[in-house]
Tab-separated table of C-alpha atoms and ligand atoms in Angstrom:
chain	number	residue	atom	x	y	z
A	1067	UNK	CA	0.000	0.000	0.000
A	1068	UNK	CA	1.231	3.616	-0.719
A	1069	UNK	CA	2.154	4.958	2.633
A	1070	UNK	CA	3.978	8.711	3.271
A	1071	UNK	CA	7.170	8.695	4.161
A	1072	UNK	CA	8.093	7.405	8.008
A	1073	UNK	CA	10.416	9.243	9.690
A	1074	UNK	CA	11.744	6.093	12.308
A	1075	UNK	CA	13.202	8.239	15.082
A	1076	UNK	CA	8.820	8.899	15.660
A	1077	UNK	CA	8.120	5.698	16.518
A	1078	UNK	CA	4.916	6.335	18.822
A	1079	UNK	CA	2.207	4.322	20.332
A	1080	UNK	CA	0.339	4.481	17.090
A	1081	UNK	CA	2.924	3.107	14.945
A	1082	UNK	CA	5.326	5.264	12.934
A	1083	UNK	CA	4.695	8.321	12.065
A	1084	UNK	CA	4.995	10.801	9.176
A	1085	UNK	CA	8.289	13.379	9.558
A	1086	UNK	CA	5.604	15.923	8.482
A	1087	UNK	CA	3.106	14.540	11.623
A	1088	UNK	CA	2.915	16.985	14.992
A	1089	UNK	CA	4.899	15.362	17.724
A	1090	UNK	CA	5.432	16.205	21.310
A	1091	UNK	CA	9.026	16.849	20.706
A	1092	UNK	CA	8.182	20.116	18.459
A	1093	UNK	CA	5.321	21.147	20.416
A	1094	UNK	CA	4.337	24.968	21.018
A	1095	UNK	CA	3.466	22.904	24.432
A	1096	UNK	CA	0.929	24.561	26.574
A	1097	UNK	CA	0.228	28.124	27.950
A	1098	UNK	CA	0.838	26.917	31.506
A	1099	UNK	CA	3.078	24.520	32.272
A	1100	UNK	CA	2.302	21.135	33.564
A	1101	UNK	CA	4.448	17.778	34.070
A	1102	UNK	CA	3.976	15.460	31.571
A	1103	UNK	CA	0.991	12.599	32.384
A	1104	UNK	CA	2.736	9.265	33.424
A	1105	UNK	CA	0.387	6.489	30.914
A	1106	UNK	CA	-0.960	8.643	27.808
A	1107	UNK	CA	0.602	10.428	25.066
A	1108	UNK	CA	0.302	14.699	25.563
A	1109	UNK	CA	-2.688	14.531	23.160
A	1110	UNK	CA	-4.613	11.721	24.647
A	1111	UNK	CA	-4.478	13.916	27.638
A	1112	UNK	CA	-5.902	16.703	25.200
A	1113	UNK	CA	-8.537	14.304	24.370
A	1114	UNK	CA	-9.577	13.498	27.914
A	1115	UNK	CA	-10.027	16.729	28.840
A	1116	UNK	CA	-11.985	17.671	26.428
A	1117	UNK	CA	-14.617	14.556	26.646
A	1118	UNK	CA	-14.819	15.280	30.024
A	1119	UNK	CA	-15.567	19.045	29.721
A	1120	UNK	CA	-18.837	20.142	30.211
A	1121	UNK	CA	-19.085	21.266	26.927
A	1122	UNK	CA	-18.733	18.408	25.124
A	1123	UNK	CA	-21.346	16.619	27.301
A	1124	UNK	CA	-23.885	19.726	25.941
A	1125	UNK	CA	-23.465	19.158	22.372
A	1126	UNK	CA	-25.422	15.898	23.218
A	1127	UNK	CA	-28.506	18.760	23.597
A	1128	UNK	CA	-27.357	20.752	20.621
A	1129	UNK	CA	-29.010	20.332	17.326
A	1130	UNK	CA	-26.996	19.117	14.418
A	1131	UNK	CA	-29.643	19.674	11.538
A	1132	UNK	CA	-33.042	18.597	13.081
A	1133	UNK	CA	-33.859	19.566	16.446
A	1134	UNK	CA	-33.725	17.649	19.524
A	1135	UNK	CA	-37.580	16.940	19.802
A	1136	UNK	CA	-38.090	16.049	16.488
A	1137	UNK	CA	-36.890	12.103	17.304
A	1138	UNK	CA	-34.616	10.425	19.040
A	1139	UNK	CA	-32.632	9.010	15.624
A	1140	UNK	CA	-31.338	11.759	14.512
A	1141	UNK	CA	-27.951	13.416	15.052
A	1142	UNK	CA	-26.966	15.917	17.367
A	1143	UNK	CA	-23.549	18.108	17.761
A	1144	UNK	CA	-22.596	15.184	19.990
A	1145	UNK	CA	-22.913	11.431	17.423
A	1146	UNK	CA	-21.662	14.797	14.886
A	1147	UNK	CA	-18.632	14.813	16.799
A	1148	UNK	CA	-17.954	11.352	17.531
A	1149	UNK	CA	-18.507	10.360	14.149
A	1150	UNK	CA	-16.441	13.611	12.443
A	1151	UNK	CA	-13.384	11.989	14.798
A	1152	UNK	CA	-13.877	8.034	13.883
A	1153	UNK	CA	-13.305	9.533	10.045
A	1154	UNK	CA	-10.662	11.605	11.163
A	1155	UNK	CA	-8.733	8.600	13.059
A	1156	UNK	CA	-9.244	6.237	9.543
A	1157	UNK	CA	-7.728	9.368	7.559
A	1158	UNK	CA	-4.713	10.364	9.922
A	1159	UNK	CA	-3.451	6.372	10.421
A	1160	UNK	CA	-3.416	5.797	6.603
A	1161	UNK	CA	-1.731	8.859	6.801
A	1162	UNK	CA	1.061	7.981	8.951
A	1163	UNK	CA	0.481	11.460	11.047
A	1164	UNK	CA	-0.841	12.284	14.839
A	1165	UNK	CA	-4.091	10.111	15.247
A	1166	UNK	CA	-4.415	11.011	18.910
A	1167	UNK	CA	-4.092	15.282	17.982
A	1168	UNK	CA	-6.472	14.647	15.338
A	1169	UNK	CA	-9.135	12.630	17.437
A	1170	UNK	CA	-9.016	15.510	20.079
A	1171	UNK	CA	-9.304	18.627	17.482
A	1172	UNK	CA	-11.969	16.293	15.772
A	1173	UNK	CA	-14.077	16.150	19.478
A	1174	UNK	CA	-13.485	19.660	19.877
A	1175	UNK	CA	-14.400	21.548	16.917
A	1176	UNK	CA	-17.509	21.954	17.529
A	1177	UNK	CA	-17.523	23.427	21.320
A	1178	UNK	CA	-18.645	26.542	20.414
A	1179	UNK	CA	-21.566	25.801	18.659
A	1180	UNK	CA	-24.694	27.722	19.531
A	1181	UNK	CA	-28.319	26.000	20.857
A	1182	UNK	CA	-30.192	25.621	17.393
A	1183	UNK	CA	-27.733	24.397	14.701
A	1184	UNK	CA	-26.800	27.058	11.816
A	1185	UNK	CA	-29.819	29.457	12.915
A	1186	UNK	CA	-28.721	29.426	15.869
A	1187	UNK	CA	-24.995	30.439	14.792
A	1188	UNK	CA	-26.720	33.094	12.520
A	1189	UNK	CA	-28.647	34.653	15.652
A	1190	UNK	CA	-26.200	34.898	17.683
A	1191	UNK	CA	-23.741	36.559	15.003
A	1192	UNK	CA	-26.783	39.345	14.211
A	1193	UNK	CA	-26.962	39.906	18.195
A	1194	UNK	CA	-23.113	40.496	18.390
A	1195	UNK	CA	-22.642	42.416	15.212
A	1196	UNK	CA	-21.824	45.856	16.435
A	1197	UNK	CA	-18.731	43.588	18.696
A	1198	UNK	CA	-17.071	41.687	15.440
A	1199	UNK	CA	-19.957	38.847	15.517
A	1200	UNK	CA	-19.906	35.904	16.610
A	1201	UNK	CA	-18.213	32.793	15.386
A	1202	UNK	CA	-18.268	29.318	16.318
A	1203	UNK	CA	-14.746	28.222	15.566
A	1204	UNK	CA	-13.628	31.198	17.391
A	1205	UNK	CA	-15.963	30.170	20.588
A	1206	UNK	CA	-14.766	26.804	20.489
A	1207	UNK	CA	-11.199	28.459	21.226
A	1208	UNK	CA	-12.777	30.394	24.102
A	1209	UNK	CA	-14.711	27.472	25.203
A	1210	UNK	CA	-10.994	25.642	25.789
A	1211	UNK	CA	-9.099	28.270	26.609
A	1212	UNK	CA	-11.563	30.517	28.900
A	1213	UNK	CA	-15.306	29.080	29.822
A	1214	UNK	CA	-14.294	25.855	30.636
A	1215	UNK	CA	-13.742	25.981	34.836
A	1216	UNK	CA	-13.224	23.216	36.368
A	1217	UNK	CA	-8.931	23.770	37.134
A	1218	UNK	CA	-7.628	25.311	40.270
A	1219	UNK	CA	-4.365	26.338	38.490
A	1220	UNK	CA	-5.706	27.633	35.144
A	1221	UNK	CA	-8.720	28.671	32.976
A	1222	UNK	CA	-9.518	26.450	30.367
A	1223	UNK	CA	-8.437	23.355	29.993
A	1224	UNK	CA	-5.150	24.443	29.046
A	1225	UNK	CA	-4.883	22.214	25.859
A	1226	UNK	CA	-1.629	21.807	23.484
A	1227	UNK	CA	-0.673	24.486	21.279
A	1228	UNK	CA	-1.473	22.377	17.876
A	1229	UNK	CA	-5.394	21.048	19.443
A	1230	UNK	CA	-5.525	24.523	19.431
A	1231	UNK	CA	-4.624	25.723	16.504
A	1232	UNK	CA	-6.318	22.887	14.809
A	1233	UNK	CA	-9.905	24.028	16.788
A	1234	UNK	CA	-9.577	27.765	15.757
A	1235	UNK	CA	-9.767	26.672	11.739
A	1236	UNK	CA	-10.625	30.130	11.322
A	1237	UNK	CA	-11.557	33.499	12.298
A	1238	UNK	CA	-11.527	36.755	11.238
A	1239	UNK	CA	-8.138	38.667	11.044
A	1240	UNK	CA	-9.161	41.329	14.044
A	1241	UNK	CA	-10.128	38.358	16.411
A	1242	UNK	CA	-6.983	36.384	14.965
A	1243	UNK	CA	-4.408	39.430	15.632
A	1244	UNK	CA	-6.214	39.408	19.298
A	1245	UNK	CA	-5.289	35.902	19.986
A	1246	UNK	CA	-1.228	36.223	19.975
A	1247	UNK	CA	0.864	33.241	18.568
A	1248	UNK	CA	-2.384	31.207	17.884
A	1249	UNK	CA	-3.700	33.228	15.710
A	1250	UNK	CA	-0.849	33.860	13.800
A	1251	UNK	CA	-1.200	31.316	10.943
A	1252	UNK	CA	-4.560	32.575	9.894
A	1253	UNK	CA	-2.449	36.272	10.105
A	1254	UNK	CA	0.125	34.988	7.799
A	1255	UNK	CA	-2.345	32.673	5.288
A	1256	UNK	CA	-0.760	29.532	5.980
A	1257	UNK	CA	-2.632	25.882	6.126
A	1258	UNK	CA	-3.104	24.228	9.259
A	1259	UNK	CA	-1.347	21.344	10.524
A	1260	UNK	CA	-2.043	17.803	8.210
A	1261	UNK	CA	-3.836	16.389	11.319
A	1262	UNK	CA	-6.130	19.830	11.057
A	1263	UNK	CA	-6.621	19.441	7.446
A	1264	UNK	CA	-7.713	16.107	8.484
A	1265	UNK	CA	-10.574	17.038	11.050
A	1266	UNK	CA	-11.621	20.090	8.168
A	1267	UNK	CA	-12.504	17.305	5.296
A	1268	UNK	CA	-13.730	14.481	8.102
A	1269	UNK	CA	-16.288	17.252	9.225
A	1270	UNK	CA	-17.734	17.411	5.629
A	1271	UNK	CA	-17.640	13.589	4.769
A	1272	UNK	CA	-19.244	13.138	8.027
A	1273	UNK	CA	-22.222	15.483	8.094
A	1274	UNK	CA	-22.859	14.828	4.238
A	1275	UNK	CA	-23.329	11.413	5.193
A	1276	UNK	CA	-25.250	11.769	8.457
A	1277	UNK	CA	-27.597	14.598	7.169
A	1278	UNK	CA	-28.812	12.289	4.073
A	1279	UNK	CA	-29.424	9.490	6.376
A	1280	UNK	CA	-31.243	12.211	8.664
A	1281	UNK	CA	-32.777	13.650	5.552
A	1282	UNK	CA	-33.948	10.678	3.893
A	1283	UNK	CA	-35.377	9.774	7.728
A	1284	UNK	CA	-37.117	12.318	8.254
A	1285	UNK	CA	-39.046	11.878	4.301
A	1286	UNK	CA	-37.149	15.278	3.488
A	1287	UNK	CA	-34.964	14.081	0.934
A	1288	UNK	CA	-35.870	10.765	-1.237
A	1289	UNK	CA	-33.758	8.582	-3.243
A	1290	UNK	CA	-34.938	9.641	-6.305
A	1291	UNK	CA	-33.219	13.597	-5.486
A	1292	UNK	CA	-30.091	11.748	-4.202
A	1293	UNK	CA	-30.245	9.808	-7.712
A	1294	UNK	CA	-28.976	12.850	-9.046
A	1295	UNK	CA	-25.953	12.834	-7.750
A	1296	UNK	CA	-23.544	10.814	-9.551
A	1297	UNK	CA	-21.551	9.282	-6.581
A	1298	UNK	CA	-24.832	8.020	-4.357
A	1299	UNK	CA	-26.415	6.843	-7.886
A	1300	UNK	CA	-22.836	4.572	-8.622
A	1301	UNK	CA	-23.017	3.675	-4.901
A	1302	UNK	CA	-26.494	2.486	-5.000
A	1303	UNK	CA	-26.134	0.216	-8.093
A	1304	UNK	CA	-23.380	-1.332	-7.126
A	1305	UNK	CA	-25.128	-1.874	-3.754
A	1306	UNK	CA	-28.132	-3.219	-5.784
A	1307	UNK	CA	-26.121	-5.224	-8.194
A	1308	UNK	CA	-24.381	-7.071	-5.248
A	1309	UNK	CA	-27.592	-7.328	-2.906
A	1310	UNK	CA	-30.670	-7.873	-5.486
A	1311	UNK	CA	-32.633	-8.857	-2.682
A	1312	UNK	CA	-32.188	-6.778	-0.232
A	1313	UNK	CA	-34.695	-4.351	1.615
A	1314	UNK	CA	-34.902	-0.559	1.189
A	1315	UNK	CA	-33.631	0.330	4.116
A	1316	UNK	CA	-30.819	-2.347	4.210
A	1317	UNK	CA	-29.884	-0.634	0.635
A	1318	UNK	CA	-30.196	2.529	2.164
A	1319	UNK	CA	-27.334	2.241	4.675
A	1320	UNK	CA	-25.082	0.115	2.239
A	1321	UNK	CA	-25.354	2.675	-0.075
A	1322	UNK	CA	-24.393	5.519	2.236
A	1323	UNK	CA	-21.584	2.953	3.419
A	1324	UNK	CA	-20.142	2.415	0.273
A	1325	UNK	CA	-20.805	6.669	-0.504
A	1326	UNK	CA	-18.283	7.122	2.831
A	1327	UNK	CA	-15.751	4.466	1.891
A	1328	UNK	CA	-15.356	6.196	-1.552
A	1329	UNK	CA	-14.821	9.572	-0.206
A	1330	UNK	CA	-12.542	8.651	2.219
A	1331	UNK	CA	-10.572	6.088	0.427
A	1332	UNK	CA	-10.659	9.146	-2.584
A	1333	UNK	CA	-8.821	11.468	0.350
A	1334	UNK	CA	-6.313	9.094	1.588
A	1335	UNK	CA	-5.362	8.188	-1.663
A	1336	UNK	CA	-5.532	11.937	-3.457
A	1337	UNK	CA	-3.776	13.852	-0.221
A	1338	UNK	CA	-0.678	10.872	-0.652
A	1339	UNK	CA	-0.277	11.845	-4.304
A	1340	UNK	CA	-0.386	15.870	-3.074
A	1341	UNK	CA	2.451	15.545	-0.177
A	1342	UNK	CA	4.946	13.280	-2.307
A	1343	UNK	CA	4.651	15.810	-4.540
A	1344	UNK	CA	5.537	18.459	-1.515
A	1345	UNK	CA	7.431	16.771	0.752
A	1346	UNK	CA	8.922	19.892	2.831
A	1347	UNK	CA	7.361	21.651	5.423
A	1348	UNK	CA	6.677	25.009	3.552
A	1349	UNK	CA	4.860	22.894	0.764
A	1350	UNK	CA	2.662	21.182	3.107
A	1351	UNK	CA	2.088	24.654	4.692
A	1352	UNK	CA	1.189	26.213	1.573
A	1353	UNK	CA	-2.410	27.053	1.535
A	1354	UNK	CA	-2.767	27.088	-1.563
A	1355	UNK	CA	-1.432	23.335	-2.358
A	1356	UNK	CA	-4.794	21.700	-0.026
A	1357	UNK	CA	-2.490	18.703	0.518
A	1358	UNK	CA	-5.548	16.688	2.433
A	1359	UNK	CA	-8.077	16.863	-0.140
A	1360	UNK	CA	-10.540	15.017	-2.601
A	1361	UNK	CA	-9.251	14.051	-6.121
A	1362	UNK	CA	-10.481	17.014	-8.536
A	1363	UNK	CA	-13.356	14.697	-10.136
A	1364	UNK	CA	-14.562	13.631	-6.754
A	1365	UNK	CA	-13.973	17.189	-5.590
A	1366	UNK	CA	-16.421	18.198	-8.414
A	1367	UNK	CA	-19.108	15.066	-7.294
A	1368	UNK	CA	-18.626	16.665	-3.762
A	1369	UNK	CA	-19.455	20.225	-4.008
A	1370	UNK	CA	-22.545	18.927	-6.101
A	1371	UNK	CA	-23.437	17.134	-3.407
A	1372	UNK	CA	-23.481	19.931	-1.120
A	1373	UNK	CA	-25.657	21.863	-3.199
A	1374	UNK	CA	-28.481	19.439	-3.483
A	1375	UNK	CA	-28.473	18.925	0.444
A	1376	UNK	CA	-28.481	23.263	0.867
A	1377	UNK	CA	-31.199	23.440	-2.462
A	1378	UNK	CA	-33.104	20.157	-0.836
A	1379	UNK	CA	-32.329	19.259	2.908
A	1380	UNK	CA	-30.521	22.726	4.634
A	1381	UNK	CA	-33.770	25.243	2.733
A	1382	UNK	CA	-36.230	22.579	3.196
A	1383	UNK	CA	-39.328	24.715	4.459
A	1384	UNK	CA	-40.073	22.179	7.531
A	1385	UNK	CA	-36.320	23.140	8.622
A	1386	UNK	CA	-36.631	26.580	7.601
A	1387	UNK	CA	-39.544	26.967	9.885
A	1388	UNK	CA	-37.673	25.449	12.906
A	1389	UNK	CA	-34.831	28.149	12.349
A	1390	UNK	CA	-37.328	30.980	12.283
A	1391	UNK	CA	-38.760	29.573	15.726
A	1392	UNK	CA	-34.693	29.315	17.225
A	1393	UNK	CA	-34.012	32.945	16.171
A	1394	UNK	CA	-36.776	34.183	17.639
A	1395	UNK	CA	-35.406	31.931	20.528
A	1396	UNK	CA	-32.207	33.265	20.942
A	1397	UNK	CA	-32.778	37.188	19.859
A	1398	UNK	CA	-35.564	37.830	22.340
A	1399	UNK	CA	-33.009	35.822	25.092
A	1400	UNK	CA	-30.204	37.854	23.955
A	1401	UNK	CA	-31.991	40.892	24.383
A	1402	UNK	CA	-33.537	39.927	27.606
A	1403	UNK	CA	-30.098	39.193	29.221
A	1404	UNK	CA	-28.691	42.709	27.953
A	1405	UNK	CA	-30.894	44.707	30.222
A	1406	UNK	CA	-30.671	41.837	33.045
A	1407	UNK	CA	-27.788	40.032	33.158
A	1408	UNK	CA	-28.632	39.680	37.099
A	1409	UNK	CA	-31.319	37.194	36.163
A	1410	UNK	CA	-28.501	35.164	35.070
A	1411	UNK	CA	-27.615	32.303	37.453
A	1412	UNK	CA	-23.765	32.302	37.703
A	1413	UNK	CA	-21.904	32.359	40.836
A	1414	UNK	CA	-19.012	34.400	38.905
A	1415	UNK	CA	-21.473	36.664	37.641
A	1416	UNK	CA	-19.209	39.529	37.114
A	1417	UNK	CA	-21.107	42.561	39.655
A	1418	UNK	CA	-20.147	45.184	36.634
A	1419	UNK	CA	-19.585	45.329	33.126
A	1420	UNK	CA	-16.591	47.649	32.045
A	1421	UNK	CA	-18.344	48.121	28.731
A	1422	UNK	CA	-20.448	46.828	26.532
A	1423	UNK	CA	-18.224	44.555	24.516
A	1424	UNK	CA	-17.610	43.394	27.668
A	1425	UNK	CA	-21.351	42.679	28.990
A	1426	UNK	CA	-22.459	41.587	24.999
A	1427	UNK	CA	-19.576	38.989	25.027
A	1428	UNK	CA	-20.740	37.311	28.263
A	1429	UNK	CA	-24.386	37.331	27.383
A	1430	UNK	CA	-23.125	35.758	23.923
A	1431	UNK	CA	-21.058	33.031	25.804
A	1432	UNK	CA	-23.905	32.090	28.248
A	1433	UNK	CA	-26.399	31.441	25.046
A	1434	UNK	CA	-23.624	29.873	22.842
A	1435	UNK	CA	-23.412	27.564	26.163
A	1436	UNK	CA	-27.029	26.203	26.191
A	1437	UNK	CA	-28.339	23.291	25.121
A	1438	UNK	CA	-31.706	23.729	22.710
A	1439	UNK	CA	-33.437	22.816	25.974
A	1440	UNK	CA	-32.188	24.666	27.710
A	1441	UNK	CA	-32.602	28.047	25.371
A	1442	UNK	CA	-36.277	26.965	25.105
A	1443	UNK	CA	-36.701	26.299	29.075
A	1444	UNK	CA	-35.312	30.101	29.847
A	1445	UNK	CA	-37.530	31.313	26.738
A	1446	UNK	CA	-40.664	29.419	28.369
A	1447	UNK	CA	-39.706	31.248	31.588
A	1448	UNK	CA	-39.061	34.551	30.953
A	1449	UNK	CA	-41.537	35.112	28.007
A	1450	UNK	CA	-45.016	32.691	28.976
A	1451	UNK	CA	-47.378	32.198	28.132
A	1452	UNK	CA	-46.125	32.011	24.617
A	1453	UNK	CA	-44.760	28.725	25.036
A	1454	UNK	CA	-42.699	26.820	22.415
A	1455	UNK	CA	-42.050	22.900	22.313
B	1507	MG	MG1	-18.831	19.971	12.529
């Protein structure tokens, strides 16, 4: 099998690993410092941390594409997350780079995600857009590096310099330039490390997959849409051609199976060909060289994809209406909290705000922190009788 190049002297727990991989011994290391854990690798402490942060336990509330109370099938931020990092973990072992930093940025990139999915995200940006908006890769950062309380010495779960990088993605250049030496990659325009390009293209194949299972669940998309897409349509005859006789729904999850296999087998293979073709740091770096990334005719199949789930599935008028319902949700909160942020229940509720960026950007990171259920509980509350779900 084509492998990339091994560097021996980075022999881990994994296996060997890439000279191009993130390893402890060229770590930015972390903003405090700690002694090194006695029985896991640096990043599988990463990892830990963040699966046992209360954040991560509140994406299980947090709706991925159809909201909580809609069924108890369909995914949430939290199966989003696990399933964005099994991807991730198949991609960075055939890879040969850091599956452990990978797995972590993979469970952590989507911390910061508001109550509500996308509309929620979209709320919460109008609320904040007189203080720079609000964005979720960005909160994800804060959620690790601020929010998070739970360590006498520090705030945050003080995480490795490379999870967070890799959890940032992006952000604008103001917020970057704020952030000192972790924000200076997006500053410069350079890529992020492979096992970040990793988590970037596992996020996609993941909720691509995932939202046409939840689509075709919920009888918002049907096969004959996906048909039109040439990659499910190869998928499902070969499926079909192999297993005559199987049921619908049998065929259904073969064919999104086989749909997942080609995309990721299409990235390992494709991001190989890239970095033997740029095998020095710089290259790899280079943002414009996308080392991890589809072949150019799958690349083609795959942003065709995405429009027929945002012209079918993401504008569907049933989901539509739900996002109308979580704006609503999270504006009239929002606005609520702004004239009385005493009603809010936080024993380090700050007794004054020094300004208003100051008072908007806590109210922002108490929403961004609730579950849907929550949001709705506190809307139920403070605005009955008109009660929602
Ligand atoms: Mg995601």
């Amino acid at each position: 099998m084509n492998v990339l190049p091994i560097n021996h002297s980075r022999a881990g727990p994994s296996g060997d690993l890439s000279k191009l991989a993130c390893v402890i011994e060229i770590s930015h290391g972390r903003r405090h410092q700690e002694a090194p854990p006695s029985y896991r690798s640096e990043y599988q402490r990463d990892r830990d941390r963040i699966i046992h942060s209360s954040a991560f336990r509140r994406l299980e509330y947090k709706t991925q594409v159809f909201a909580n109370h809609e069924g108890d099938m369909f995914r949430t931020r939290l199966t989003h997350s696990l399933e964005v990092a099994q991807v991730a973990r198949t991609i960075a072992r055939a890879l040969s780079v850091n599956e452990d930093l990978t797995e972590a940025i993979a469970l952590a990139h989507d911390l910061g995600h508001a109550p509500f999915g996308h509309a929620g995200q979209e709320a919460l940006n109008k609320c904040m857009r007189t203080h720079g908006g609000f964005e979720h890769n960005y909160q994800s950062l804060r959620v690790v590096d601020e929010l998070e309380n739970r360590y006498p010495q520090f705030k945050g779960l003080n995480l490795l310099f490379e999870t967070r990088e890799g959890i940032l993605k992006h952000c604008s250049r103001t917020r970057a330039a704020s952030l000192g030496p972790v924000g200076k990659r997006i500053l410069e325009g350079r890529a992020p490390s492979l096992e970040a390009q990793i988590v970037n293209l596992a996020d996609e194949i993941a909720y691509n997959h995932h939202d046409i299972d939840d689509g075709l669940r919920a009888g918002l998309l049907t096969s004959e849409i996906l048909m039109e897409n040439r990659i499910y349509q190869n998928a499902y005859s070969s499926v079909l051609k192999s297993h005559p006789d199987s049921n619908e729904q049998v065929l259904k999850h073969a064919t999104l199976r086989e749909m997942l296999s080609c995309f990721v087998n299409d990235l390992i293979e494709s991001s190989i060909s890239r970095y033997q073709a740029h095998q020095t740091p710089g290259g790899v770096l280079d943002p414009k060289l996308n080392i991890v990334t589809f072949s150019d005719s799958l690349n083609t199949e795959h942003t065709a994809l995405k429009k027929l789930l945002f012209d079918n599935l993401y504008r569907h008028p049933k989901v539509a209406q739900n996002n109308t319902l979580a704006q609503e949700v999270i504006q009239q909160l929002f606005n609520h909290y702004i004239e009385h942020p005493e009603n809010i229940s936080d024993p380090d509720l700050p007794s004054t705000f020094e300004s208003d960026l100051e008072l908007s950007t806590y109210i922002a990171d108490y929403i961004a922190g609730m579950t849907d259920r929550f949001a709705v509980s506190k809307f139920n509350q403070l605005f009955s009788p008109r009660r929602m779900v």
